[in-house]
Tab-separated table of C-alpha atoms in Angstrom:
chain	number	residue	atom	x	y	z
A	14	SER	CA	62.593	168.053	-30.431
A	15	GLN	CA	58.985	167.079	-31.027
A	16	GLN	CA	56.826	169.364	-33.125
A	17	GLY	CA	53.471	167.770	-32.447
A	18	GLU	CA	51.595	167.709	-29.190
A	19	GLU	CA	48.675	165.371	-28.680
A	20	ASP	CA	45.776	166.053	-26.394
A	21	PRO	CA	44.678	164.370	-24.218
A	22	GLN	CA	47.705	162.399	-23.043
A	23	ALA	CA	45.399	159.577	-21.986
A	24	LEU	CA	41.809	158.686	-22.791
A	25	SER	CA	39.620	155.961	-21.268
A	26	ILE	CA	36.255	155.072	-22.831
A	27	GLN	CA	33.752	152.234	-23.114
A	28	GLU	CA	33.316	150.056	-26.179
A	29	GLY	CA	30.956	151.622	-28.668
A	30	GLU	CA	31.829	155.196	-27.717
A	31	ASN	CA	33.707	157.577	-30.000
A	32	ALA	CA	37.285	158.615	-29.246
A	33	THR	CA	38.673	161.982	-30.297
A	34	MET	CA	42.346	162.869	-30.152
A	35	ASN	CA	43.842	166.216	-31.056
A	36	CYS	CA	47.231	167.216	-32.358
A	37	SER	CA	48.842	170.635	-32.594
A	38	TYR	CA	52.028	171.457	-34.449
A	39	LYS	CA	54.292	174.442	-34.942
A	40	THR	CA	55.600	174.795	-38.504
A	41	SER	CA	54.287	174.491	-42.063
A	42	ILE	CA	53.743	170.954	-43.234
A	43	ASN	CA	53.446	168.913	-46.414
A	44	ASN	CA	51.185	166.387	-44.757
A	45	LEU	CA	50.160	165.068	-41.366
A	46	GLN	CA	49.896	161.388	-40.528
A	47	TRP	CA	48.424	159.331	-37.714
A	48	TYR	CA	49.957	156.114	-36.419
A	49	ARG	CA	48.904	153.486	-33.908
A	50	GLN	CA	51.266	151.577	-31.622
A	51	ASN	CA	50.335	148.584	-29.563
A	52	SER	CA	52.380	148.087	-26.410
A	53	GLY	CA	55.987	147.196	-27.163
A	54	ARG	CA	55.458	146.996	-30.910
A	55	GLY	CA	56.274	149.072	-33.965
A	56	LEU	CA	54.013	151.779	-35.312
A	57	VAL	CA	51.289	151.167	-37.876
A	58	HIS	CA	50.331	153.857	-40.369
A	59	LEU	CA	46.626	154.719	-40.167
A	60	ILE	CA	45.943	157.696	-42.395
A	61	LEU	CA	47.649	160.595	-44.182
A	62	ILE	CA	46.107	163.989	-44.854
A	63	ARG	CA	47.769	166.492	-47.165
A	64	SER	CA	48.133	170.164	-46.311
A	65	ASN	CA	45.533	171.134	-48.925
A	66	GLU	CA	42.946	168.688	-47.549
A	67	ARG	CA	40.563	169.439	-44.705
A	68	GLU	CA	39.004	166.067	-43.936
A	69	LYS	CA	39.667	162.440	-44.719
A	70	HIS	CA	37.942	159.172	-43.861
A	71	SER	CA	39.156	155.605	-43.654
A	72	GLY	CA	36.755	153.021	-42.251
A	73	ARG	CA	35.942	154.078	-38.674
A	74	LEU	CA	38.605	156.812	-38.762
A	75	ARG	CA	37.978	160.452	-39.542
A	76	VAL	CA	40.808	162.969	-39.655
A	77	THR	CA	40.490	166.724	-39.925
A	78	LEU	CA	43.206	169.271	-40.573
A	79	ASP	CA	43.115	173.015	-39.906
A	80	THR	CA	46.329	174.530	-41.224
A	81	SER	CA	45.354	178.026	-40.048
A	82	LYS	CA	45.264	176.740	-36.460
A	83	LYS	CA	48.035	174.206	-37.059
A	84	SER	CA	45.912	171.442	-35.612
A	85	SER	CA	44.432	168.084	-36.505
A	86	SER	CA	42.003	165.682	-34.913
A	87	LEU	CA	41.527	161.930	-35.167
A	88	LEU	CA	38.074	160.510	-34.490
A	89	ILE	CA	37.584	156.780	-33.989
A	90	THR	CA	33.905	155.917	-34.151
A	91	ALA	CA	32.237	152.958	-32.427
A	92	SER	CA	35.438	152.029	-30.619
A	93	ARG	CA	36.374	148.429	-29.850
A	94	ALA	CA	38.606	146.912	-27.196
A	95	ALA	CA	41.090	146.139	-29.993
A	96	ASP	CA	41.516	149.903	-30.544
A	97	THR	CA	43.363	150.089	-27.227
A	98	ALA	CA	46.797	151.477	-28.159
A	99	SER	CA	48.855	154.656	-28.294
A	100	TYR	CA	48.084	157.022	-31.151
A	101	PHE	CA	50.657	159.432	-32.558
A	102	CYS	CA	50.404	162.288	-34.971
A	103	ALA	CA	53.420	162.949	-37.161
A	104	THR	CA	54.151	165.901	-39.374
A	105	ASP	CA	56.061	165.946	-42.635
A	106	VAL	CA	57.638	169.374	-42.335
A	107	SER	CA	57.821	171.598	-45.414
A	108	GLY	CA	61.281	172.004	-46.830
A	109	GLY	CA	62.595	168.938	-45.092
A	110	TYR	CA	63.621	165.592	-46.480
A	111	ASN	CA	60.162	164.227	-45.813
A	112	LYS	CA	61.167	162.987	-42.399
A	113	LEU	CA	58.356	162.733	-39.893
A	114	ILE	CA	58.353	164.480	-36.549
A	115	PHE	CA	56.206	162.677	-33.974
A	116	GLY	CA	54.283	163.938	-30.987
A	117	ALA	CA	54.254	162.282	-27.572
A	118	GLY	CA	51.024	160.393	-28.282
A	119	THR	CA	47.625	159.732	-26.747
A	120	ARG	CA	47.175	156.502	-24.820
A	121	LEU	CA	43.686	155.168	-25.525
A	122	ALA	CA	42.066	152.494	-23.375
A	123	VAL	CA	38.774	151.015	-24.582
A	124	HIS	CA	36.974	148.951	-21.941
A	125	PRO	CA	34.592	146.113	-22.862
B	11	ASP	CA	57.628	140.893	-49.019
B	12	THR	CA	57.066	140.534	-45.296
B	13	GLY	CA	57.593	144.167	-44.350
B	14	VAL	CA	60.399	145.805	-42.409
B	15	SER	CA	62.511	143.391	-40.361
B	16	GLN	CA	64.682	144.330	-37.415
B	17	ASP	CA	67.205	142.181	-35.646
B	18	PRO	CA	67.610	141.488	-32.802
B	19	ARG	CA	64.255	142.101	-31.109
B	20	HIS	CA	65.898	142.506	-27.720
B	21	LYS	CA	69.456	143.269	-26.666
B	22	ILE	CA	70.844	143.468	-23.166
B	23	THR	CA	74.378	144.774	-22.917
B	24	LYS	CA	76.768	145.986	-20.282
B	25	ARG	CA	77.687	149.630	-20.138
B	26	GLY	CA	80.683	150.359	-22.300
B	27	GLN	CA	80.054	147.579	-24.794
B	28	ASN	CA	79.326	148.150	-28.483
B	29	VAL	CA	76.083	147.005	-30.080
B	30	THR	CA	74.888	146.784	-33.663
B	31	PHE	CA	71.331	146.556	-34.919
B	32	ARG	CA	70.168	145.567	-38.367
B	33	CYS	CA	67.184	146.701	-40.412
B	34	ASP	CA	65.914	145.160	-43.645
B	35	PRO	CA	63.450	147.533	-45.323
B	36	ILE	CA	60.790	146.741	-47.884
B	37	SER	CA	62.794	146.027	-51.021
B	38	GLU	CA	61.070	148.618	-53.231
B	39	HIS	CA	61.536	151.417	-50.676
B	40	ASN	CA	64.437	153.800	-51.295
B	41	ARG	CA	64.079	155.710	-48.034
B	42	LEU	CA	65.097	154.292	-44.680
B	43	TYR	CA	64.787	155.970	-41.292
B	44	TRP	CA	66.014	155.261	-37.784
B	45	TYR	CA	64.109	156.498	-34.749
B	46	ARG	CA	64.583	156.083	-31.024
B	47	GLN	CA	61.687	155.818	-28.602
B	48	THR	CA	61.770	155.921	-24.829
B	49	LEU	CA	58.933	154.860	-22.549
B	50	GLY	CA	55.895	157.102	-22.792
B	51	GLN	CA	57.340	159.237	-25.562
B	52	GLY	CA	56.940	159.446	-29.300
B	53	PRO	CA	59.672	158.305	-31.684
B	54	GLU	CA	62.573	160.725	-32.064
B	55	PHE	CA	64.257	161.036	-35.448
B	56	LEU	CA	67.870	159.845	-35.586
B	57	THR	CA	68.887	159.577	-39.226
B	58	TYR	CA	67.640	159.079	-42.764
B	59	PHE	CA	68.965	157.403	-45.904
B	60	GLN	CA	67.923	157.688	-49.475
B	61	ASN	CA	69.409	154.659	-51.169
B	62	GLU	CA	72.948	154.458	-49.748
B	63	ALA	CA	73.281	158.180	-49.030
B	64	GLN	CA	72.835	159.344	-45.442
B	65	LEU	CA	71.056	162.652	-45.982
B	66	GLU	CA	70.369	163.845	-42.470
B	67	LYS	CA	71.504	163.118	-38.932
B	68	SER	CA	69.859	164.397	-35.784
B	69	ARG	CA	71.852	166.160	-33.113
B	70	LEU	CA	70.703	163.266	-30.921
B	71	LEU	CA	73.105	161.088	-32.879
B	72	SER	CA	76.304	161.624	-30.949
B	73	ASP	CA	79.744	160.544	-32.127
B	74	ARG	CA	79.117	157.170	-30.498
B	75	PHE	CA	76.353	156.439	-32.992
B	76	SER	CA	76.941	155.492	-36.610
B	77	ALA	CA	74.599	154.228	-39.272
B	78	GLU	CA	75.265	152.733	-42.653
B	79	ARG	CA	73.274	151.497	-45.578
B	80	PRO	CA	75.699	149.789	-47.941
B	81	LYS	CA	74.366	149.240	-51.445
B	82	GLY	CA	71.110	150.908	-50.500
B	83	SER	CA	69.592	147.749	-49.089
B	84	PHE	CA	69.747	146.808	-45.394
B	85	SER	CA	70.994	149.261	-42.785
B	86	THR	CA	72.948	148.931	-39.563
B	87	LEU	CA	72.976	151.191	-36.525
B	88	GLU	CA	75.975	150.869	-34.235
B	89	ILE	CA	76.308	152.331	-30.771
B	90	GLN	CA	79.811	152.396	-29.322
B	91	ARG	CA	80.612	152.536	-25.606
B	92	THR	CA	76.975	152.215	-24.617
B	93	GLU	CA	75.599	154.242	-21.715
B	94	GLN	CA	72.531	153.616	-19.587
B	95	GLY	CA	70.857	156.566	-21.287
B	96	ASP	CA	70.991	154.650	-24.557
B	97	SER	CA	68.370	152.225	-23.250
B	98	ALA	CA	65.397	152.626	-25.570
B	99	MET	CA	63.474	151.078	-28.426
B	100	TYR	CA	65.238	151.611	-31.744
B	101	LEU	CA	62.809	151.695	-34.635
B	102	CYS	CA	63.515	151.409	-38.338
B	103	ALA	CA	61.074	152.481	-41.025
B	104	SER	CA	61.061	152.667	-44.804
B	105	SER	CA	59.021	154.466	-47.420
B	106	PRO	CA	58.917	154.947	-51.183
B	107	THR	CA	60.826	157.860	-52.666
B	108	ARG	CA	58.057	159.732	-54.376
B	109	GLY	CA	54.633	160.765	-53.281
B	110	ASP	CA	52.914	161.123	-49.971
B	111	TYR	CA	53.233	157.755	-48.314
B	112	GLY	CA	53.213	156.655	-44.756
B	113	TYR	CA	56.140	154.841	-43.258
B	114	THR	CA	56.261	151.113	-42.723
B	115	PHE	CA	57.859	150.437	-39.367
B	116	GLY	CA	59.628	147.372	-38.115
B	117	SER	CA	58.871	145.909	-34.696
B	118	GLY	CA	61.920	147.575	-33.217
B	119	THR	CA	64.963	146.525	-31.221
B	120	ARG	CA	64.681	147.061	-27.478
B	121	LEU	CA	68.069	147.894	-25.990
B	122	THR	CA	68.732	147.622	-22.283
B	123	VAL	CA	72.085	148.842	-20.994
B	124	VAL	CA	72.928	147.518	-17.537
């Protein structure tokens, strides 16, 4: 079963615009992570936010976490065509063996 | 270290045949994970090793599936009597034991059962 749900399922924007993806989850977590996957390839880790953190930045990425609402958002600023990929949130569930549970992903298309 | 390696990249097999995939994790990583991903979906957890010990198996891992990690280094995932429903991308990932770290994924093995 998948604990995370991303919204929207698909997003199409122009280069230079910002892209925002949301993730909701169901149970308590140790941390939440975002990954990118280019078509037919493996996943690449983007950023990790711990349960006691509210916001984190990495380059053009900004992640927020609201544990009271069990939700997170990923903002990509000044998007580029190379950002075109699927983006997944993954939760490290409390009490587990630190295995990640992934959502179904958001497919982002950035047009030149 | 060149990251997580998976072999083969692609495998086409006839229904009923057995297949085996290999994963070589980052050498310093004690944890190794197998996931399965179908088109348009996120990765689904299959199993997890810490060193050579298999600590958790998903209910998705039927009796036809077996995974090993001898000596805590590389891992193999075997599927016996393959079915068309086994067609998917099989992903391997590794991570350090302690601390909050992301996973490093391999490029995956795409299995097609015909």
